[in-house]
Amino acid sequence: MAFTLNINGTDMEVEAAPETPLLWALRDHLGLTGTKFGCGIAQCGACTVHVDGVAMRSCQFPVEAAVGSQITTVEGLDQDGQHVLQKVWTEMNVPQCGYCQSGMLMAVASLLNDIPEPTDADIDLYVDNICRCGTYPRVRAAIHKAAELMKA
Amino acid sequence: MTERFKLSRRGFITAMLGAGGALVMGLSRPAVAATVNAEPWDSFGEATSFTPWLRMDNDGKVTVYVTHPDIGNGPLTQACAYVREELACRWEDIRAEYAAPERNEALGGVYSEVGGALAYFSGRSTSEPRRTAYMTAAAGARERLKSAAGEAWGVASAEITVSEGMLSHSSGRSAPFTEFLSVAAAVTLAEEPKPKTREEWTFLTKVDPAKIQIPEIVTGKAIYGMDIRVPGMVYAALRQSPVMGGTLVSYDFEAIRHMPGVRAVVEVKPTEPGEPDKMKAVFPLGPSAVPAAVAVIADHYWQARTALDALPVVWDDGPGAKWANTEMMNDAAMGAARKAGDNIELSVGDVEAEFKKGGKILEAEYLTPYCDQVQMEPLNCTVKVDKDSVEVWTPSQHTQQVFVVTVQETGVAPEKVKVHQTFVGGGFGRRVYGDDSRVAVAVAKGYPGVPVHVIWSREESVRQGRYRPLMGAHLKARLGEDGLPSALLARVAGGPGFFTRGLADTALPLVLPNVQIESSVVRDFHIKTGPLRGPGFNSNCFFLESFLDDMARAAGEDPLDYRIRIYEKWEDEGWVKILKVLKEKSGWGSPLPKGQARGVAIGNWGMGGKPHHGTTLGSVVHAEVSNSGKLKVHRIDVAFDTGRVMNKDAVQVQLEGGAIFGLNLALNEKLNVEHGRIVEGNYDEYPVIRMGDTPEIHVHFEALTDHERYDEIGEPPVGPVGPALANAIFEITGKRLRTQPFREHDLSWGGGV
Amino acid sequence: MKRRGRVLGHLLLLALVVAGFAYWYGTRLPSSSFDGKVAGEPKPVEVGEYAARVSDCVACHTTEHGKPFAGGLEMGTPLGSIYATNITPDREHGIGNYSLADFDRAVRRGVAPDGRRLYPAMPYPSYAKLSDEDIAAMYDYFMNHVEPVAEAIPASNIPWPLSARWPIEYWNLLFYREGTYQPDPTKDAKWNRGAYLVQAGGHCGSCHTPRGTAMQELGLDETDPAFLSGALLDGWYAPALRGESGNGIGRWTEDEIVSFLKTGRNKHAVVFGSMMEAFNNSTTFMTDDDLSAMAHYMKSLPRDPEPVWEYDDSTQAIFAGGMSAAEPGAQLYLQKCSHCHGRDGKARGSFVPPLAGSSSLLADTPASVINIIVNGAGRVVANGVPDSYRMPPYRVTLKDQDIADLATFVRKSWGNTGGAVTVEEVRDLRDRTNPFSDRVILLQMR
Ligand code: FES
Ligand code: FES
């Protein structure tokens, strides 16, 4: 079946079965490999994208349900890495292997959309992604830094 | 092979000289996006590098060839930092690219000869031989540029200074490197320059650059193994015999043939790898043996995966199925640990005679379970097998191992085998054997002529691991009149492939007058094991350091002071220094509310029985246990001695990550066995610490002894953090945790909140 | 003393006679309409297989990794474990020696050839209504088309005298009604077909009809308002299947019911728990006509009025702005659930089911919601293809209190009307659904 998805502001055609998870439509059909596969059962967050501005796990999001929504992937943050989160992440040496970080960034972006100045407790709730490398202390510090920069 | 490459066989210096006038800089390939060989390496034969380590292009970009895959630990960046130190180019102009193992092969080990044993294509980037290789190459390039500029400007090259990619002279003349590239390429130096000494460094240890690949990571452009897209590529979903060592009886392709996108089912037959001719594998090849497996090939991964799930497959479980449950295996390991060991790892004095004296004798048993690395990127590999050539794209931890495995599995001549290293979504030891790549090669052999991207589901990744081995330990000690141990007997046992590292070769047994350390192998365990961040150490440190805490308490002493008394006898002062730093910085001894306590532990990763080797690390964990047994870890303090550090921030990051890893291993991780199969398959059943569970982590650099070494940093925290937590829990609850994971224990207790 | 002894003697004698009669009654072979008849020539496999599918024999008579119909599935009861029998045509371990009449007695009457009474875990009170034709078809299928498996099932561990079976006949006397389904002439053929499927082979009432103190179903057909009015079994709440209402399944159309039974999902729900097993093994194999007849019949049953569920969008407001002060259930929902089920609690296509208006979240009993959070959902297999949208278990990663908070939150959000969930309820269900527990859920019927 053919579906039209709006991804990072552009309409794109996907030819896939309706139950195909958005994750695989993005990665295999559209070549947007920034969104990662980690678990496939919504436990790790590596596949986090925004659906109408809210963080969702694309591995458990059927492509049929994405029609009519605005999807944003890590590629849609800023292609040149000029998004404040991307800059802070680079400066503060946040990623280790980096595999979880697209999802991490999308979860954080969603958090900052909702709560411009999150508390540590807010961060714990909104950013429940797994990072096996253990970048959590850096991610937390970087969120606070980004929030500060965005306020200024 | 051209003459040029043959000449370079003797190493990079000759390669440079031997190339002579043929050394042309900056002509070849257009700059590709930074670090990754996502684009097939067109042909190293046409490369026009300074040396195998370095190349400069006309646009001023400097490419550093890095042998060791970056699994998040930063070797790409470190290699670039060495070059930056000597070449004085702009940091922004440096890119890293993975060195090709086929090039190494063609050039007679040009990369792998540097750094010894495991050090090439793996491990840390701070070893002295590697550093020297990069720095010598970069210094040679710098001197050639200076010489070329001196010639052009008519001044002595020694008067020319380099900075930020510019050559300048006091006369006011200056020019960018690029102006002299081609001339410099033809320069022959009378002598290759020596790398700068530590005192002369202006970049190394002064600037702590963040990892150079981060801009690619945060834009989603970084290409991991999972992200390889090659024209004409198809996808394969893989299933291996659910019980390791089992065989395939039958499958029914007809049941799925009609499903969308499905192309084929490939059956993989088990093989027993021997040693390939003349090529020496780095890690043993046995653990890379191909198991019985089926793979469904389809146009898209989702299609392949769905069809695989629907494919009727019948397995013969084989002998492993006799292990009905985990307890059976635990009992077998403990049973072996209770008997005299097959191997004597260390024997000093006479422990039995000492035990006969009586007095305070302690005895305890410990157990650590099978655990998986659960690195975030599930295993995967892309392979194209043609009649007489093979191309592999792999997120490996050891590119050269994959190269050897591929040559062996296909029988294709080494010069026709290309291996592209991609970014790696976590390793932790899981990606060293090349078993993941080998099974992908085996699948691609069954579907030749087309690139096949083989993906293991998370469940497949977890259930077909090379695990931290199941290990049991039986320990016995006697305390002397001074309260310190006068004898220690340790017997450990586990399945084939377990590690004794950190048991006999660490400081504790080496300072005691009577020590006996034995090990035994339970041969009929069928579960495959392998390195997991701090292999051996991550179990043995738990055994010894928990037991040592028991001794301190039996002696009625403060556990931290007790350790100082013991390690004062050890000639490497780092141990005591660490304990003292921890005592001061962690708030050790300061009062805590009821229900909270601190625990301490210390160990060394990599010392191999010698002082001033490896990385010693101590940890204090501050934990809280509620009345009902709910555990919260508030804070972890880490102090360490790895001699010196090269990039302080990189070290800090690794220690934070390592502490979290060690905490999770002790707290949460365990695989269960049921009729020979691994039960857990995904993060829902195999919990991993998340943001909200992460304690404060304080890394202290004050214990560094400035000894002349830059040792490994990823593994060390994984040993002591677990026992430090166990020791804190004992302090609170009076319950001694002798098995991991701690979450399985009922920690409820009488007092407190 | 003597006198007393004589009375005692008489009493004993009387007791013996009564007991003897009782024993005889409880072990005698009842008649079968197939007595003296021989089975005909083998029929094509489809005929009997379909009947066996409708009756979902495989669900109980096969273990997860076992061979089809070889039995062995453990069912916990308060007295101990019993095991489903081997119903392959193996002569020693299976039913290879059964005559058609023996088979009939077992299926429709709950009596083995040796007179032993079957435990009513076997839904023979429902199967009693199966037609002669379907019985003959099933017999043909098992005898001629199922592979014999020479495997014994484990022995039941119920201790004597509780292991005696003859008293079950007295249960039968009270609760068992003999007789095949008799069409209602006032209703059309579709209705009657639906009634037959639902009551007889489908044995929907086994889960969806509440049970009395002796575990008997409180109604076996539409004449009883308790029939299919929703019940708790196996730690799952099986919702009411009756008629129209503004709530839960009562809001579904006939077509939506059909698609649920055929594909395992519709825009309201995805099969889970025991229904997933019934779906995977049975309803997905049924014809559209039969499913449609079942839906038609269910919709015709009268239902008591209940409050109409309406979506309440004020829940979403909780998630806007800082969450630090929100109730723990809302926090956990955001952290663990919202990434799939959405902050709006609405469906994501027909694959991730809505929580808003879900029948399990409106029900009085929280069993289903606790169970699915603790144990997750299995894989729905439609058309031989397991789908991969499944609820992961949180047994390992969430504590009892967390699950209670979470369940409470979803049961009162988006207009849902379920009550609060206590930590004790979670602890109890967690314990009783733990395969290693010795307090397993009573009578694991599927
Ligand atoms: S891949 Fe989607 S959450 Fe892990
Ligand atoms: S950076 Fe490696 S998993 Fe997060």
PDB file of N, CA and C and ligand atoms in Angstrom, chain A residues 94-102 104 130-136 139, chain B residues 71-72 211 217 224 374-377 424-428 683, ligand 2:
ATOM      1  N   VAL A  94      29.069  14.612  24.822  1.00  0.00           N
ATOM      2  CA  VAL A  94      28.042  13.744  25.410  1.00  0.00           C
ATOM      3  C   VAL A  94      28.070  12.307  24.888  1.00  0.00           C
ATOM      4  N   PRO A  95      28.008  12.112  23.569  1.00  0.00           N
ATOM      5  CA  PRO A  95      27.891  10.720  23.100  1.00  0.00           C
ATOM      6  C   PRO A  95      29.153   9.901  23.342  1.00  0.00           C
ATOM      7  N   GLN A  96      28.961   8.632  23.588  1.00  0.00           N
ATOM      8  CA  GLN A  96      30.106   7.722  23.560  1.00  0.00           C
ATOM      9  C   GLN A  96      30.014   6.977  22.220  1.00  0.00           C
ATOM     10  N   CYS A  97      29.441   5.778  22.197  1.00  0.00           N
ATOM     11  CA  CYS A  97      29.320   5.134  20.886  1.00  0.00           C
ATOM     12  C   CYS A  97      28.350   5.896  19.995  1.00  0.00           C
ATOM     13  N   GLY A  98      27.406   6.598  20.614  1.00  0.00           N
ATOM     14  CA  GLY A  98      26.523   7.467  19.860  1.00  0.00           C
ATOM     15  C   GLY A  98      25.260   6.825  19.322  1.00  0.00           C
ATOM     16  N   TYR A  99      25.159   5.512  19.450  1.00  0.00           N
ATOM     17  CA  TYR A  99      24.048   4.816  18.798  1.00  0.00           C
ATOM     18  C   TYR A  99      22.692   5.219  19.383  1.00  0.00           C
ATOM     19  N   CYS A 100      22.655   5.466  20.675  1.00  0.00           N
ATOM     20  CA  CYS A 100      21.391   5.819  21.306  1.00  0.00           C
ATOM     21  C   CYS A 100      21.063   7.288  21.153  1.00  0.00           C
ATOM     22  N   GLN A 101      22.032   8.065  20.629  1.00  0.00           N
ATOM     23  CA  GLN A 101      21.917   9.513  20.802  1.00  0.00           C
ATOM     24  C   GLN A 101      20.882  10.181  19.907  1.00  0.00           C
ATOM     25  N   SER A 102      20.583   9.621  18.748  1.00  0.00           N
ATOM     26  CA  SER A 102      19.508  10.242  17.947  1.00  0.00           C
ATOM     27  C   SER A 102      18.220  10.212  18.744  1.00  0.00           C
ATOM     28  N   MET A 104      17.932   9.841  21.959  1.00  0.00           N
ATOM     29  CA  MET A 104      18.123  10.670  23.147  1.00  0.00           C
ATOM     30  C   MET A 104      17.802  12.133  22.803  1.00  0.00           C
ATOM     31  N   ILE A 130      17.403   4.200  26.883  1.00  0.00           N
ATOM     32  CA  ILE A 130      18.553   3.434  27.365  1.00  0.00           C
ATOM     33  C   ILE A 130      19.822   3.901  26.661  1.00  0.00           C
ATOM     34  N   CYS A 131      20.867   4.106  27.438  1.00  0.00           N
ATOM     35  CA  CYS A 131      22.196   4.305  26.879  1.00  0.00           C
ATOM     36  C   CYS A 131      23.110   3.299  27.559  1.00  0.00           C
ATOM     37  N   ARG A 132      23.504   2.279  26.839  1.00  0.00           N
ATOM     38  CA  ARG A 132      24.331   1.243  27.459  1.00  0.00           C
ATOM     39  C   ARG A 132      25.731   1.783  27.782  1.00  0.00           C
ATOM     40  N   CYS A 133      26.151   2.805  27.061  1.00  0.00           N
ATOM     41  CA  CYS A 133      27.474   3.376  27.354  1.00  0.00           C
ATOM     42  C   CYS A 133      27.456   4.181  28.651  1.00  0.00           C
ATOM     43  N   GLY A 134      26.275   4.541  29.106  1.00  0.00           N
ATOM     44  CA  GLY A 134      26.188   5.283  30.368  1.00  0.00           C
ATOM     45  C   GLY A 134      26.494   6.761  30.231  1.00  0.00           C
ATOM     46  N   THR A 135      25.885   7.411  29.245  1.00  0.00           N
ATOM     47  CA  THR A 135      26.117   8.848  29.082  1.00  0.00           C
ATOM     48  C   THR A 135      25.168   9.694  29.930  1.00  0.00           C
ATOM     49  N   TYR A 136      24.388   9.032  30.772  1.00  0.00           N
ATOM     50  CA  TYR A 136      23.339   9.776  31.502  1.00  0.00           C
ATOM     51  C   TYR A 136      23.820  11.044  32.220  1.00  0.00           C
ATOM     52  N   VAL A 139      24.276  13.643  29.596  1.00  0.00           N
ATOM     53  CA  VAL A 139      23.016  14.047  28.977  1.00  0.00           C
ATOM     54  C   VAL A 139      22.288  15.020  29.905  1.00  0.00           C
TER      55      VAL A 139
ATOM     56  N   ILE B  71      34.560   2.381  19.646  1.00  0.00           N
ATOM     57  CA  ILE B  71      33.280   1.852  20.138  1.00  0.00           C
ATOM     58  C   ILE B  71      32.668   2.807  21.153  1.00  0.00           C
ATOM     59  N   GLY B  72      33.131   4.053  21.064  1.00  0.00           N
ATOM     60  CA  GLY B  72      32.622   5.050  21.992  1.00  0.00           C
ATOM     61  C   GLY B  72      33.697   5.479  22.960  1.00  0.00           C
ATOM     62  N   LYS B 211      35.072  14.056  21.166  1.00  0.00           N
ATOM     63  CA  LYS B 211      35.198  13.101  20.059  1.00  0.00           C
ATOM     64  C   LYS B 211      34.872  13.762  18.724  1.00  0.00           C
ATOM     65  N   ILE B 217      27.253  12.247  14.614  1.00  0.00           N
ATOM     66  CA  ILE B 217      26.300  11.504  15.443  1.00  0.00           C
ATOM     67  C   ILE B 217      25.037  12.327  15.675  1.00  0.00           C
ATOM     68  N   TYR B 224      26.526   3.629  11.085  1.00  0.00           N
ATOM     69  CA  TYR B 224      26.834   2.423  11.850  1.00  0.00           C
ATOM     70  C   TYR B 224      26.630   1.225  10.923  1.00  0.00           C
ATOM     71  N   VAL B 374      24.523  -6.640  25.798  1.00  0.00           N
ATOM     72  CA  VAL B 374      23.408  -5.808  25.316  1.00  0.00           C
ATOM     73  C   VAL B 374      23.839  -4.422  24.831  1.00  0.00           C
ATOM     74  N   GLN B 375      24.867  -4.402  24.023  1.00  0.00           N
ATOM     75  CA  GLN B 375      25.234  -3.147  23.362  1.00  0.00           C
ATOM     76  C   GLN B 375      24.041  -2.659  22.553  1.00  0.00           C
ATOM     77  N   MET B 376      23.949  -1.338  22.393  1.00  0.00           N
ATOM     78  CA  MET B 376      22.714  -0.789  21.828  1.00  0.00           C
ATOM     79  C   MET B 376      22.472  -1.159  20.370  1.00  0.00           C
ATOM     80  N   GLU B 377      23.526  -1.310  19.600  1.00  0.00           N
ATOM     81  CA  GLU B 377      23.308  -1.683  18.199  1.00  0.00           C
ATOM     82  C   GLU B 377      23.282  -3.202  18.113  1.00  0.00           C
ATOM     83  N   VAL B 424      30.460   1.892  15.368  1.00  0.00           N
ATOM     84  CA  VAL B 424      30.042   0.753  16.170  1.00  0.00           C
ATOM     85  C   VAL B 424      29.116   1.232  17.281  1.00  0.00           C
ATOM     86  N   GLY B 425      27.933   0.677  17.336  1.00  0.00           N
ATOM     87  CA  GLY B 425      26.980   1.066  18.381  1.00  0.00           C
ATOM     88  C   GLY B 425      27.197   0.287  19.658  1.00  0.00           C
ATOM     89  N   GLY B 426      28.376   0.397  20.198  1.00  0.00           N
ATOM     90  CA  GLY B 426      28.693  -0.291  21.455  1.00  0.00           C
ATOM     91  C   GLY B 426      29.343  -1.637  21.208  1.00  0.00           C
ATOM     92  N   GLY B 427      30.307  -1.961  22.050  1.00  0.00           N
ATOM     93  CA  GLY B 427      31.021  -3.226  21.877  1.00  0.00           C
ATOM     94  C   GLY B 427      31.039  -4.022  23.166  1.00  0.00           C
ATOM     95  N   PHE B 428      31.770  -3.504  24.147  1.00  0.00           N
ATOM     96  CA  PHE B 428      31.870  -4.133  25.472  1.00  0.00           C
ATOM     97  C   PHE B 428      32.376  -5.569  25.387  1.00  0.00           C
ATOM     98  N   TYR B 683      15.175  -5.912  26.431  1.00  0.00           N
ATOM     99  CA  TYR B 683      15.360  -5.050  27.596  1.00  0.00           C
ATOM    100  C   TYR B 683      14.193  -5.113  28.585  1.00  0.00           C
TER     101      TYR B 683
HETATM  102  S1  FES D   2      26.277   6.451  23.604  1.00  0.00           S
HETATM  103 FE1  FES D   2      26.480   4.305  23.320  1.00  0.00          FE
HETATM  104  S2  FES D   2      24.526   3.614  23.862  1.00  0.00           S
HETATM  105 FE2  FES D   2      24.431   5.681  24.347  1.00  0.00          FE
END
